[in-house]
Tab-separated table of C-alpha atoms in Angstrom:
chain	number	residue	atom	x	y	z
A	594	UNK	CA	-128.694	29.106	-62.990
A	595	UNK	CA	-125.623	31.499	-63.139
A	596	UNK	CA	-124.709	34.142	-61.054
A	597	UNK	CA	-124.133	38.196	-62.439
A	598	UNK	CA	-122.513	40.301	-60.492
A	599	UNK	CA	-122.664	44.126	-60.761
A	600	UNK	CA	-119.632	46.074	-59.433
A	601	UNK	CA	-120.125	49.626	-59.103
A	602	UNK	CA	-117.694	52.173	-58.635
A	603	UNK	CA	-118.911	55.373	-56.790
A	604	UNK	CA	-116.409	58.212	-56.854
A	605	UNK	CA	-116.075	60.523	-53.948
A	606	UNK	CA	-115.396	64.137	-53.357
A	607	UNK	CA	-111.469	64.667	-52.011
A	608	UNK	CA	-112.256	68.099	-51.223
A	609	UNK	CA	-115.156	66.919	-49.096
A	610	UNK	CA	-112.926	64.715	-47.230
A	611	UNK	CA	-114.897	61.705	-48.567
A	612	UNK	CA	-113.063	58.721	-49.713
A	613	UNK	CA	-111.649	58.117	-53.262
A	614	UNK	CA	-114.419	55.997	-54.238
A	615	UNK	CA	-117.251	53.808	-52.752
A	616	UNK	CA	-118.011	50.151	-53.887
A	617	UNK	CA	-121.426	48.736	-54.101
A	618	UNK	CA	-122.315	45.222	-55.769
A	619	UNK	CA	-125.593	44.126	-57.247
A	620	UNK	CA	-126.028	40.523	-57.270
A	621	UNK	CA	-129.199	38.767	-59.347
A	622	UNK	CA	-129.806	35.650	-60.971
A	623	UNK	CA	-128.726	34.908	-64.865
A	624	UNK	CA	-130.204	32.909	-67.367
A	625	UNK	CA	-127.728	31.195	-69.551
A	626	UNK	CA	-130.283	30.673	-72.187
A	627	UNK	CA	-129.487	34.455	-72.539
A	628	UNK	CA	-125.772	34.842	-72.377
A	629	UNK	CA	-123.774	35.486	-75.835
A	630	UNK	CA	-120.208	33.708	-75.617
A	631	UNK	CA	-117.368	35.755	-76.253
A	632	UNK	CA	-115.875	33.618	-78.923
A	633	UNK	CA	-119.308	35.085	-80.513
A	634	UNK	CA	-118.850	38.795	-80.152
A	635	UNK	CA	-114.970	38.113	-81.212
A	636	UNK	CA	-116.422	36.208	-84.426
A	637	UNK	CA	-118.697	39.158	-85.712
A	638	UNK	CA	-116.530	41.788	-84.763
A	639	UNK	CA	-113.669	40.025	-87.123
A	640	UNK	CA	-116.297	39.928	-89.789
A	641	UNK	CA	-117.463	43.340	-89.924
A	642	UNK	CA	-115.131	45.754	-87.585
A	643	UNK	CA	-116.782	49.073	-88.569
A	644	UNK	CA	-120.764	47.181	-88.584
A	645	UNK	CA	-123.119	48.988	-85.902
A	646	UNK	CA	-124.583	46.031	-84.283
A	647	UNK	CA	-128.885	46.248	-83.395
A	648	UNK	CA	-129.997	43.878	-80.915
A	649	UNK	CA	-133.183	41.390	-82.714
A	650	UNK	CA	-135.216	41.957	-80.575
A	651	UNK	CA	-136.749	45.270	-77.993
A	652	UNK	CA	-136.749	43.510	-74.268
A	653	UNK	CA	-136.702	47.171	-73.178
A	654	UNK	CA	-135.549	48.180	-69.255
A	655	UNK	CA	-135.400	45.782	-66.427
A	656	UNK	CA	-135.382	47.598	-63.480
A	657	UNK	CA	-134.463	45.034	-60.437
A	658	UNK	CA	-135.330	46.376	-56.558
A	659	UNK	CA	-132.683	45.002	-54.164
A	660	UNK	CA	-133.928	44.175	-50.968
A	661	UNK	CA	-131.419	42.407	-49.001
A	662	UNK	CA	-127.969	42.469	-48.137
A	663	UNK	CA	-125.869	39.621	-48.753
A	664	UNK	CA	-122.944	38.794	-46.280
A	665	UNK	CA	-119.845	38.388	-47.761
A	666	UNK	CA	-118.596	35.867	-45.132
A	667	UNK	CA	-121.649	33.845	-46.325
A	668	UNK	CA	-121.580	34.394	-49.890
A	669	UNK	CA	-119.677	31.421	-50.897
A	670	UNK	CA	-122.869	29.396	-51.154
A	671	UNK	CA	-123.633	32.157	-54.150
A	672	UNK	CA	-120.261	32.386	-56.288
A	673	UNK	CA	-117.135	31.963	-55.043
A	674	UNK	CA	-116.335	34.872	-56.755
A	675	UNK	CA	-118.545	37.170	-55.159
A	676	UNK	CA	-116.577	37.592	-51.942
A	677	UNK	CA	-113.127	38.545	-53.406
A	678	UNK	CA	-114.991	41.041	-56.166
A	679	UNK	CA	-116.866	42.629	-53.701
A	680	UNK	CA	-114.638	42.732	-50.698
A	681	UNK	CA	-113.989	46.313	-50.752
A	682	UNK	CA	-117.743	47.426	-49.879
A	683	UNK	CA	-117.979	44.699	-47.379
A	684	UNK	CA	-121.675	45.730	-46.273
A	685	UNK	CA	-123.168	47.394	-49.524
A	686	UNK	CA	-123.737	44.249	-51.419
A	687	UNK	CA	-127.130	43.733	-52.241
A	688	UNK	CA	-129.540	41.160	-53.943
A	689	UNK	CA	-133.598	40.092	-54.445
A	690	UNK	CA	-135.293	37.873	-51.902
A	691	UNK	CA	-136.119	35.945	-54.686
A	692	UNK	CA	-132.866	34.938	-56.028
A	693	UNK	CA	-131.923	34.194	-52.975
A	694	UNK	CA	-134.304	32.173	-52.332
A	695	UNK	CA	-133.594	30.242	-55.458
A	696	UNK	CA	-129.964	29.900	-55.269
A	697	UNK	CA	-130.866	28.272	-51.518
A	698	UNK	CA	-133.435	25.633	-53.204
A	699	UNK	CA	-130.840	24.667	-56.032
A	700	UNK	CA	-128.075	24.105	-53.285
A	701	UNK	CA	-130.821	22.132	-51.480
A	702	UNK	CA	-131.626	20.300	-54.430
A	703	UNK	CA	-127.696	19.577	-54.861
A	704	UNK	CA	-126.804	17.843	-51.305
């Protein structure tokens, strides 16, 4: 079970006296069953530069609700990468009770 890890930049209004931008992560579980290596991409693209690539299959949206917030000083026990990527929207990190849950049973399952 991997981890994926949304960063998203909001920009803010200067003239407004709001901050330059805002940064909120989105954290959610990742199959690996459905993850496309890079060494992949790089292969067809050296193939066929100009080729306009259609996905196989239609999995149309997934729309994900985010109910909790995930403390960074925690968050090792997620991705050790979560902390440092998110660090500069230290409370608007968010995730599903469900993964959650999960990544807590699999670290169970571990020690």
């Amino acid at each position: 079970m991997e981890v994926q890890v949304f960063r998203v930049l909001i920009l803010g209004e200067e003239e407004q006296g709001q901050n330059l931008y805002q940064v909120v992560c989105f954290v959610t579980r990742f199959n690996k069953v459905n993850f496309i290596p890079v060494d992949a991409m790089s292969k067809l693209r050296q193939r066929n530069p100009l080729a306009v690539r259609e996905p196989e299959e239609e999995r149309g949206r997934e729309q994900l609700g985010m109910d909790l917030s995930v403390d960074l000083s925690r968050a090792e026990v997620i991705s050790p990468h979560l902390a440092p990527l998110c660090k500069e929207g230290p409370h608007s990190t968010f995730a599903r009770e469900a993964d959650l849950r999960a990544w807590a049973s699999a670290r169970e399952k571990r020690n």
